[in-house]
Short mmCIF file of C-alpha atoms and ligand atoms in Angstrom, two decimals:
data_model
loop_
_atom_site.label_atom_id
_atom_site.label_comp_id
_atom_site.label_asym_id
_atom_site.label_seq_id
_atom_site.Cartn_x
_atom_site.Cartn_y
_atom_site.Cartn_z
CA UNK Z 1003 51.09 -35.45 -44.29
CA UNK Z 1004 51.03 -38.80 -44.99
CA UNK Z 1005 47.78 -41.18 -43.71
CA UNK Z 1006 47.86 -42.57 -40.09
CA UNK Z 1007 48.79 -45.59 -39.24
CA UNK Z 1008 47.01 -47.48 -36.82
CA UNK Z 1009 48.11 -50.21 -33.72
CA UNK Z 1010 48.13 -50.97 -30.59
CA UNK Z 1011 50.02 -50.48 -27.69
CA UNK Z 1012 51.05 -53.66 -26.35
CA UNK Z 1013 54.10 -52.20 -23.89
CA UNK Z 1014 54.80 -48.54 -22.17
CA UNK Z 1015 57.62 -47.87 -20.45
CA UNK Z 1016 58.14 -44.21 -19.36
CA UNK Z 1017 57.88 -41.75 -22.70
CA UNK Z 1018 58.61 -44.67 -25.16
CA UNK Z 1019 55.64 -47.00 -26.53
CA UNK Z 1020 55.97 -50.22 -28.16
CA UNK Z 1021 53.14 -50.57 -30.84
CA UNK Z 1022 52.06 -53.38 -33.03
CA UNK Z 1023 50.78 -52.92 -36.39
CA UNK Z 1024 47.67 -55.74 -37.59
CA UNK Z 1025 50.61 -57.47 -39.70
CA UNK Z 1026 52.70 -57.60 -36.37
CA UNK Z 1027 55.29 -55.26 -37.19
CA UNK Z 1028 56.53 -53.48 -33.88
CA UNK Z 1029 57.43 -49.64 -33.90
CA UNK Z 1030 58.97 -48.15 -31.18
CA UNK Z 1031 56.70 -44.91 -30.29
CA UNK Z 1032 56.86 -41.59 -28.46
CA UNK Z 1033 54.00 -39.41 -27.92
CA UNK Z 1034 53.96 -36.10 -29.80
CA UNK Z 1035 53.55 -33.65 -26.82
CA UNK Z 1036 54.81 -33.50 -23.91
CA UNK Z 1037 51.89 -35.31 -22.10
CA UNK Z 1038 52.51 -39.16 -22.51
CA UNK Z 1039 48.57 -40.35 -21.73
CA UNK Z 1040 48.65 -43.54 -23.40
CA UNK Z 1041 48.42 -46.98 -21.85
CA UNK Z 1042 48.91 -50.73 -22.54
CA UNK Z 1043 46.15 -51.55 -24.73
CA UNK Z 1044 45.19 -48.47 -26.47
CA UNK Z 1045 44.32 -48.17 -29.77
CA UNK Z 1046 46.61 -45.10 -31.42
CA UNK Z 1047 47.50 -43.15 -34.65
CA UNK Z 1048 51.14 -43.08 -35.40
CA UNK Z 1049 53.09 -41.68 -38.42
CA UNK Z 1050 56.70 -43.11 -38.79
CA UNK Z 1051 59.76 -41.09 -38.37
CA UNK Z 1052 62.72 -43.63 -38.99
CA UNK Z 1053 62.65 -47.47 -40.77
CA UNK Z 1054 64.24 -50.12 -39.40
CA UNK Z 1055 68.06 -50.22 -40.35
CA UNK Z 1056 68.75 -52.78 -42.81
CA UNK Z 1057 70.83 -54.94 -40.19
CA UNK Z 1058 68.02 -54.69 -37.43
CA UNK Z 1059 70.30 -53.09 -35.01
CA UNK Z 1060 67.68 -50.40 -35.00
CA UNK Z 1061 63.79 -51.29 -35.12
CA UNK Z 1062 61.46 -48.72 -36.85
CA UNK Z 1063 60.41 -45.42 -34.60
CA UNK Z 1064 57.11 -43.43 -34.86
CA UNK Z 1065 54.81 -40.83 -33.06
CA UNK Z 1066 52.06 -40.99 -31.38
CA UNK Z 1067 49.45 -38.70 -32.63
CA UNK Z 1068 45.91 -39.54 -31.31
CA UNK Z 1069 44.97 -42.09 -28.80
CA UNK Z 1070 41.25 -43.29 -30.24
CA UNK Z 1071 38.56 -43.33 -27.63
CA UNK Z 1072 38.53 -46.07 -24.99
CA UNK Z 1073 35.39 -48.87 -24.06
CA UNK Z 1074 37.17 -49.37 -20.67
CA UNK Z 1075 40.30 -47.74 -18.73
CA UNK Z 1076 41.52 -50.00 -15.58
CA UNK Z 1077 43.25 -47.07 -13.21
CA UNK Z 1078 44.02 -47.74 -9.44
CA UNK Z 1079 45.03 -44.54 -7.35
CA UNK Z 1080 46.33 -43.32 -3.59
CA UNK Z 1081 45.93 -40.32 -2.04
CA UNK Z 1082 48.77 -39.33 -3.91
CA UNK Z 1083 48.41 -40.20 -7.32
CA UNK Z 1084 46.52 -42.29 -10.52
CA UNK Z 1085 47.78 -45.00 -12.55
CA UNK Z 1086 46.59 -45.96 -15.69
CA UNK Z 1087 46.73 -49.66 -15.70
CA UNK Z 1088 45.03 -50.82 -19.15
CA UNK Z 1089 42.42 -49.51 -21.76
CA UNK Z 1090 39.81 -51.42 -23.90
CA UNK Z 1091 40.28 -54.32 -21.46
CA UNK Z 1092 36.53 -56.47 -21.88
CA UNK Z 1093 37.45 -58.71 -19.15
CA UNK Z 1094 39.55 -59.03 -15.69
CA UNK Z 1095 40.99 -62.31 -14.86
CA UNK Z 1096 42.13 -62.05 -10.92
CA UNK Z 1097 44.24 -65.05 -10.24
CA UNK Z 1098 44.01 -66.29 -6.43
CA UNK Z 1099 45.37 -69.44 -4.94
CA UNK Z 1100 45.04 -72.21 -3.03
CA UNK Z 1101 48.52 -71.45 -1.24
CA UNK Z 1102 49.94 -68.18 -0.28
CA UNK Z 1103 46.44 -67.56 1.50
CA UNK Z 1104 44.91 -64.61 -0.64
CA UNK Z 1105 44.19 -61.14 0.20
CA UNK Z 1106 40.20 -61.48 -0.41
CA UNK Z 1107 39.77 -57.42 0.14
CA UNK Z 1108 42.65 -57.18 -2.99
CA UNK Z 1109 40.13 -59.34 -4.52
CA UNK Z 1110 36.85 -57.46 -3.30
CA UNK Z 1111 38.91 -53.91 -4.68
CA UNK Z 1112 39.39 -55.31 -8.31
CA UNK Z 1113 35.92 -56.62 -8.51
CA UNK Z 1114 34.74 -53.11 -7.56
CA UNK Z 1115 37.36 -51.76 -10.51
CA UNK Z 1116 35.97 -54.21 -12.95
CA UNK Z 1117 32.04 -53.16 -11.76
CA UNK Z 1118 32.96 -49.65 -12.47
CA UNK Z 1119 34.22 -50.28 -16.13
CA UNK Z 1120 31.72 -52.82 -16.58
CA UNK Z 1121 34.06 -55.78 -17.18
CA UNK Z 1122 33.90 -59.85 -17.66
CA UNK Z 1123 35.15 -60.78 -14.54
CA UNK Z 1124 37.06 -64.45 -14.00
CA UNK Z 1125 38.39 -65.58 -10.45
CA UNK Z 1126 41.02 -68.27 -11.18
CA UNK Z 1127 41.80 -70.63 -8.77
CA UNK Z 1128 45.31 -71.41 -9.09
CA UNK Z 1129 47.22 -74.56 -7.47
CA UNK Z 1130 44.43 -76.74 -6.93
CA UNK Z 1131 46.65 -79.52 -6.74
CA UNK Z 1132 47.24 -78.85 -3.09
CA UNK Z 1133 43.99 -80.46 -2.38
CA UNK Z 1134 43.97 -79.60 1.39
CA UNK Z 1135 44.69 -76.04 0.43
CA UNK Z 1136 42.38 -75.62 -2.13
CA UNK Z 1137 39.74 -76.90 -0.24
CA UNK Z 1138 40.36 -74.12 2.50
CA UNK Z 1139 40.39 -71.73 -0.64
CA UNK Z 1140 36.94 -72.64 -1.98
CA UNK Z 1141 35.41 -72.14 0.67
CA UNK Z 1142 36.61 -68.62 1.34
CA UNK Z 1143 35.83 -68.29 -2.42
CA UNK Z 1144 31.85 -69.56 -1.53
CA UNK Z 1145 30.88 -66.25 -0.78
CA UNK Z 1146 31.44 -64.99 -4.50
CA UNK Z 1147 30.60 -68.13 -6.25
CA UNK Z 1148 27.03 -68.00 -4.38
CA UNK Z 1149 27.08 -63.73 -5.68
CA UNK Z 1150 27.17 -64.98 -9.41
CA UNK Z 1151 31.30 -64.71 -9.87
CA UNK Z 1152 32.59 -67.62 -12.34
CA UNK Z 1153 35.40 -69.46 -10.14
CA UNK Z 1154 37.56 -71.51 -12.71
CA UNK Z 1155 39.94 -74.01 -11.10
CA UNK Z 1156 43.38 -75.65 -12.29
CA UNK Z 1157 46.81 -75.72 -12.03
CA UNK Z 1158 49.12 -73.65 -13.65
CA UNK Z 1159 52.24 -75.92 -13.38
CA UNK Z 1160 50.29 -78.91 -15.32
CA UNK Z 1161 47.23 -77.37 -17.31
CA UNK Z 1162 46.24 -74.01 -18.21
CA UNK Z 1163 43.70 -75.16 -21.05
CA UNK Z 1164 40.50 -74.73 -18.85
CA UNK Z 1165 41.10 -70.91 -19.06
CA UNK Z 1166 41.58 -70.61 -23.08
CA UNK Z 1167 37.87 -70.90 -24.13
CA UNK Z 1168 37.36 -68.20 -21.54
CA UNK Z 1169 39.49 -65.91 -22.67
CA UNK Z 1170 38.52 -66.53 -26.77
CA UNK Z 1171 37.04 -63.08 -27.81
CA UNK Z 1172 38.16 -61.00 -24.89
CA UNK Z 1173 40.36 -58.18 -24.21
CA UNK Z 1174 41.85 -59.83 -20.80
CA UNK Z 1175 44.15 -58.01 -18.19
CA UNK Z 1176 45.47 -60.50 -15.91
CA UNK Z 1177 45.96 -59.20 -11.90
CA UNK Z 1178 46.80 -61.25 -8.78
CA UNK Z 1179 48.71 -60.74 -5.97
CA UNK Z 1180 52.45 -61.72 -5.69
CA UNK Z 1181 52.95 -65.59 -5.45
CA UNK Z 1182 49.52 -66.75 -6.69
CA UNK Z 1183 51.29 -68.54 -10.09
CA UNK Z 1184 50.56 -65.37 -12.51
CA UNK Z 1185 53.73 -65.67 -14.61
CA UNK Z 1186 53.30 -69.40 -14.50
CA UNK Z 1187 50.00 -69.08 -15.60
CA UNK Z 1188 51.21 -67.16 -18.67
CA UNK Z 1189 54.16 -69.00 -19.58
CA UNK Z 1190 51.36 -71.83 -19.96
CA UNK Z 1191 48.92 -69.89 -21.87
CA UNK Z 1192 51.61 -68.46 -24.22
CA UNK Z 1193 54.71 -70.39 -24.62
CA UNK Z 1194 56.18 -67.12 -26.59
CA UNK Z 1195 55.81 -65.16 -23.76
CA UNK Z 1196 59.50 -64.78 -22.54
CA UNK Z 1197 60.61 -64.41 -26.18
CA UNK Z 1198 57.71 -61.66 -26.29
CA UNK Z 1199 59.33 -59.59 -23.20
CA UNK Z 1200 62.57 -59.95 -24.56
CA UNK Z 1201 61.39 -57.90 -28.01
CA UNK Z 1202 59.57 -55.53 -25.76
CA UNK Z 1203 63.01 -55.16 -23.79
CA UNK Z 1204 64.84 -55.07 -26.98
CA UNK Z 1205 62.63 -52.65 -28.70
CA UNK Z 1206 62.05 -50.04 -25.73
CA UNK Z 1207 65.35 -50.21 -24.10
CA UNK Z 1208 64.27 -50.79 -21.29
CA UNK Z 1209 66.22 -54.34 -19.92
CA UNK Z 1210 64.65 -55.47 -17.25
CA UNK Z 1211 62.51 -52.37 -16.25
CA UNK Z 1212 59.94 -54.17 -18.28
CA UNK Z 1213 58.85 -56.26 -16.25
CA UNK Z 1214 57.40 -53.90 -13.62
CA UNK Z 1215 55.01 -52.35 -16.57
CA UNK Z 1216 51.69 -53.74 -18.20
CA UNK Z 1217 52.52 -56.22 -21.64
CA UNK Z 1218 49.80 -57.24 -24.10
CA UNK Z 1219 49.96 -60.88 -25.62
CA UNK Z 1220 48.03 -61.52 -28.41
CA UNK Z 1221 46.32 -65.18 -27.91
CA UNK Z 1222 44.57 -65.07 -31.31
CA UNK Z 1223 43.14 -62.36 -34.21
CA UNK Z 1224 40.51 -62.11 -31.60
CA UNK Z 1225 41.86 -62.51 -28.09
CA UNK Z 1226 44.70 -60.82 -25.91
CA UNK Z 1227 45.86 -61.06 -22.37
CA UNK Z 1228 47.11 -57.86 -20.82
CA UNK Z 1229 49.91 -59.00 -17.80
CA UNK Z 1230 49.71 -56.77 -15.16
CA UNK Z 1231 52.73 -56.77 -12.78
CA UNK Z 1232 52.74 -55.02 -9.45
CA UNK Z 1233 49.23 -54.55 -8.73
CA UNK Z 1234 49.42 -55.37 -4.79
CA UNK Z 1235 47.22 -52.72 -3.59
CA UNK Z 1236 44.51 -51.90 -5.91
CA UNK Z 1237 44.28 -48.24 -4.91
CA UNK Z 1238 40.74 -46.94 -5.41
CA UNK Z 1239 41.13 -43.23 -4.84
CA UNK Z 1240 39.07 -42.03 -7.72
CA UNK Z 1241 35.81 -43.54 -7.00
CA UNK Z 1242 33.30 -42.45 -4.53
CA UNK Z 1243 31.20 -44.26 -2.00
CA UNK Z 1244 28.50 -44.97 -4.66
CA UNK Z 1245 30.96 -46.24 -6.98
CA UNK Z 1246 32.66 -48.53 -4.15
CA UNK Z 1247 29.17 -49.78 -2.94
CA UNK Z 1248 27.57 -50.36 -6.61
CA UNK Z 1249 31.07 -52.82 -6.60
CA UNK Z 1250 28.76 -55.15 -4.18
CA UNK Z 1251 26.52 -56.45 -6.45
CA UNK Z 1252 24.64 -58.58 -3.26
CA UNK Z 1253 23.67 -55.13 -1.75
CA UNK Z 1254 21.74 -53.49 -4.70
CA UNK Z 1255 18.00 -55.05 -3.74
CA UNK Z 1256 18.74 -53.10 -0.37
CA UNK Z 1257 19.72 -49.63 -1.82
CA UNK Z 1258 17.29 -47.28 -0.43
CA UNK Z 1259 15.96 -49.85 1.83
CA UNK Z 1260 17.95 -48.60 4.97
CA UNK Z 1261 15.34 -46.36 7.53
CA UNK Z 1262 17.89 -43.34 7.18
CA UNK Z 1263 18.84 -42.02 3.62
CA UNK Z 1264 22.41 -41.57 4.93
CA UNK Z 1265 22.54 -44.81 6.52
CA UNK Z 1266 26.32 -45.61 7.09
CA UNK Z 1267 25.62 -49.51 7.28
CA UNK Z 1268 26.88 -50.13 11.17
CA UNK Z 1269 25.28 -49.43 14.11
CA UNK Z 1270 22.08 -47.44 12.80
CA UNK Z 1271 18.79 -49.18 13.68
CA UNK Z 1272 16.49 -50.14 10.94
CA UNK Z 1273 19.80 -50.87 8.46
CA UNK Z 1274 19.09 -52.77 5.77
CA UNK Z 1275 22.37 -54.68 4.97
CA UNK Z 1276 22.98 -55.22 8.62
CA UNK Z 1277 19.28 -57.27 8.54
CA UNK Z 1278 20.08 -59.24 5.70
CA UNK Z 1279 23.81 -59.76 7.29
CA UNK Z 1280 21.43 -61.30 10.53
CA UNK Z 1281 19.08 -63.02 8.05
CA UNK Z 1282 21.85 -64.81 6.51
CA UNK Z 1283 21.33 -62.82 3.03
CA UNK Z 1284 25.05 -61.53 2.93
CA UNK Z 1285 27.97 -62.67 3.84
CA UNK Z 1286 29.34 -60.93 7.39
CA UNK Z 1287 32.70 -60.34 5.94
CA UNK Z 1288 31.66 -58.77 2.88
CA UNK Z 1289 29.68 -55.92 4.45
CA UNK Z 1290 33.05 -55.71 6.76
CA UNK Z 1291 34.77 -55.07 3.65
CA UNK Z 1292 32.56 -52.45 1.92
CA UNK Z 1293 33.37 -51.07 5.61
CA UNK Z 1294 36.89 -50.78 5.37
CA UNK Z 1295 37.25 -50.02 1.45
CA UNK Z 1296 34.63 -47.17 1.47
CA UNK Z 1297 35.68 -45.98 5.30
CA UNK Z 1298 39.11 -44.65 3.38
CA UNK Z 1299 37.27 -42.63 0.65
CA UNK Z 1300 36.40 -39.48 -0.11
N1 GTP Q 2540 51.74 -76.39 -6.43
C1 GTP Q 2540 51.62 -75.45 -7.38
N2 GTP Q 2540 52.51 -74.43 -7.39
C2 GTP Q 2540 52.38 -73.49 -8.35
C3 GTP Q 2540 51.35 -73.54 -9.33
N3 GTP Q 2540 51.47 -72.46 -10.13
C4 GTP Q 2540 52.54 -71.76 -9.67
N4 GTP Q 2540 53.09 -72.39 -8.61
C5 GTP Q 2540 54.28 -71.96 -7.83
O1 GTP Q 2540 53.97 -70.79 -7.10
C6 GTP Q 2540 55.14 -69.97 -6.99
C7 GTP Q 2540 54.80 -68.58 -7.49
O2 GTP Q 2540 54.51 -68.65 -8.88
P1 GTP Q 2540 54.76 -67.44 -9.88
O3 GTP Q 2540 54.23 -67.84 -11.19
O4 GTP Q 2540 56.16 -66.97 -9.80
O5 GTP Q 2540 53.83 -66.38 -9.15
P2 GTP Q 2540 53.48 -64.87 -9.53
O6 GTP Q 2540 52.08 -64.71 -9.18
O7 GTP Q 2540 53.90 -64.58 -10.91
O8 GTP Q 2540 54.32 -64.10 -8.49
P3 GTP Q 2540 55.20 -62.78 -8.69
O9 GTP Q 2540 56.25 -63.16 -9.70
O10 GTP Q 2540 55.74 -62.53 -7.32
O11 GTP Q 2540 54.23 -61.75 -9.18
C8 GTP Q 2540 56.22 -70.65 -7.82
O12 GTP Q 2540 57.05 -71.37 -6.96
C9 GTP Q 2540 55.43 -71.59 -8.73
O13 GTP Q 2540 56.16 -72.73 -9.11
C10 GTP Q 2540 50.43 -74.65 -9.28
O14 GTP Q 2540 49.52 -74.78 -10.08
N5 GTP Q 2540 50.62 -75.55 -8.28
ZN1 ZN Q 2541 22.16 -49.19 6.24
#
C-alpha cells in the first residue's frame, strides 16, 4: 500500500469530501466505509484512486482512510438528531448586527458551544454605520463586553480589515444569524471566495447544494475561516445542565454558593445568582437565559 497522504477537509457535502493537499491540490474524497464521520476542517489520510484527466474535465478522486484526532468538534443537536458543524476550529467568530435586531439567546447558545470546546471567542459587530442602530446594539452587547467577551466593530460593506489581525493564527468558524452581513463579511475578508465555492461546486458536484454546508478558506499558511451557513438555532441537545451553566462564565464565583445543592436558580430562598441578579452582579436577562436554555435539557 502506498504511504498516506495527508489534507484537509475544506468542504462535505453528503458522502463526497473535498480535500486540500499543503500544495493546494484539491481531491475529491469518499470515506472508505460506510460511515461518513468526517467534517469541514478535519485533518484526514487519503490514498488516491483516480488522477485528474489530462483535460481537467475530471479532478483527481481519493479515499478517506483515517480521520486524525480532533482539538475541538463544534456540533449543535435537537431532540432528534446531532450535527457535526466543524473540527479543530481554535476560535468562533459570531457575527451580530446593528440592524436586523439579533437573537442574543442564539448568541448566549454559541458562547456556551465555544465554552464547551474551549474556543477564542469574537462577537463582531456588523453595520456600525447605522449609528442609531448600532448604538441600540452596544448596549444590548454591554452585558458581554462587561463579562470579558472581545466586541470588534465595523462594517462589512466598507472595511473588514479590523477583523484580519484577529483572525492571524486561528482556526476560525464563522456563525451568525441570517441577515447580520456574514457573506458580506467574507466576500471582504477573501475576495476569492465566490471563485472558491465555485471549485467546491465544481469538484463535489454538488451546484448549488453547497452553499447550505460548512466551507474552509484558507486566509494564510497559518489562518483559515470556516463559513458556516444555516446555523439559526444552535441546538444544544448533547450537553447537560453543567455544561450549559459552565457556558456563563459570570456565574462560576457562585457555584456552590446557593443554600440548596440542587438549587434550580428561581424562586428558592437563599439563591445565589438570584442575590447577585438583586445586587446588580449579573445581568437580569442573562440568568433568564440560562433559564430558558437549560429549562429544555436533559
Ligand atoms: N448598512 C450595512 N449593511 C450591510 C453591512 N453588511 C451587510 N449589509 C447588508 O445586510 C444584508 C444582509 O447581508 P448578507 O451578507 O447577505 O447577510 P448574511 O448574514 O450572509 O445573511 P444570509 O445570506 O441570510 O445568511 C445585505 O443587504 C447587505 O448588503 C454593513 O456593514 N452595513
Ligand atoms: Zn440558586
Amino acid at each position: 500500500m502506498s504511504q498516506p497522504i495527508l489534507g484537509q477537509i475544506v468542504a462535505a457535502f453528503g458522502r463526497q469530501y473535498l480535500v486540500k493537499l499543503p500544495d493546494g491540490e484539491a481531491i475529491a474524497c469518499v470515506p472508505r466505509g460506510k460511515k461518513s464521520e468526517a467534517v469541514c476542517g478535519d485533518q484526514v489520510e487519503i490514498q488516491r484512486t483516480a488522477a485528474a484527466t489530462s483535460d481537467q474535465s475530471t479532478g483527481s478522486q481519493g479515499v478517506i482512510d483515517r480521520i486524525l484526532p480532533r482539538t475541538s468538534l463544534l456540533h449543535r443537536s435537537d431532540a432528534f438528531r446531532e450535527k457535526l458543524i466543524a473540527a479543530n476550529v481554535t476560535q468562533i467568530v459570531i457575527v451580530v448586527a446593528s440592524e436586523p435586531s439579533f437573537s442574543d439567546e442564539l448568541l448566549t447558545r454559541c458562547l456556551i458551544a465555544a465554552q464547551d470546546q474551549d474556543l477564542n471567542v469574537l462577537i463582531v459587530l456588523n453595520k456600525c454605520d447605522l449609528a442609531e442602530a448600532a448604538a441600540a446594539a452596544r448596549v444590548r452587547l454591554e452585558p458581554y463586553r462587561a463579562i470579558g467577551y472581545r466586541i470588534v466593530e465595523l462594517t462589512a460593506l466598507e472595511n473588514a480589515a479590523p477583523l484580519l489581525p484577529l483572525l492571524q493564527g486561528h482556526q476560525s468558524v464563522l456563525v451568525g444569524q441570517s441577515g447580520m452581513g456574514k457573506s458580506t463579511l467574507i466576500n471582504a475578508l477573501l475576495p476569492d471566495a465566490q471563485a472558491a465555492t465555485r471549485e467546491i461546486s465544481t469538484a463535489l458536484d454538488s451546484g448549488k447544494h453547497t452553499t447550505t454546508h460548512a466551507k474552509l478558506y484558507r486566509l494564510d499558511a497559518q489562518s483559515s475561516l470556516i463559513d458556516c451557513p444555516g446555523v439559526q438555532a444552535f441546538g444544544l441537545h448533547h450537553l447537560d445542565k453543567t455544561d450549559i451553566a459552565a457556558g456563563f462564565v459570570e456565574f462560576s464565583p457562585y457555584r456552590g454558593q446557593c443554600r440548596f445543592y440542587n438549587c434550580r436558580h428561581q424562586t428558592e430562598p437563599g439563591c445565589a445568582l438570584t442575590e447577585a441578579v438583586k445586587q446588580g452582579k449579573i445581568d437580569a436577562r442573562r440568568l433568564q437565559l440560562f433559564q430558558s436554555i437549560s429549562g429544555a435539557q436533559r
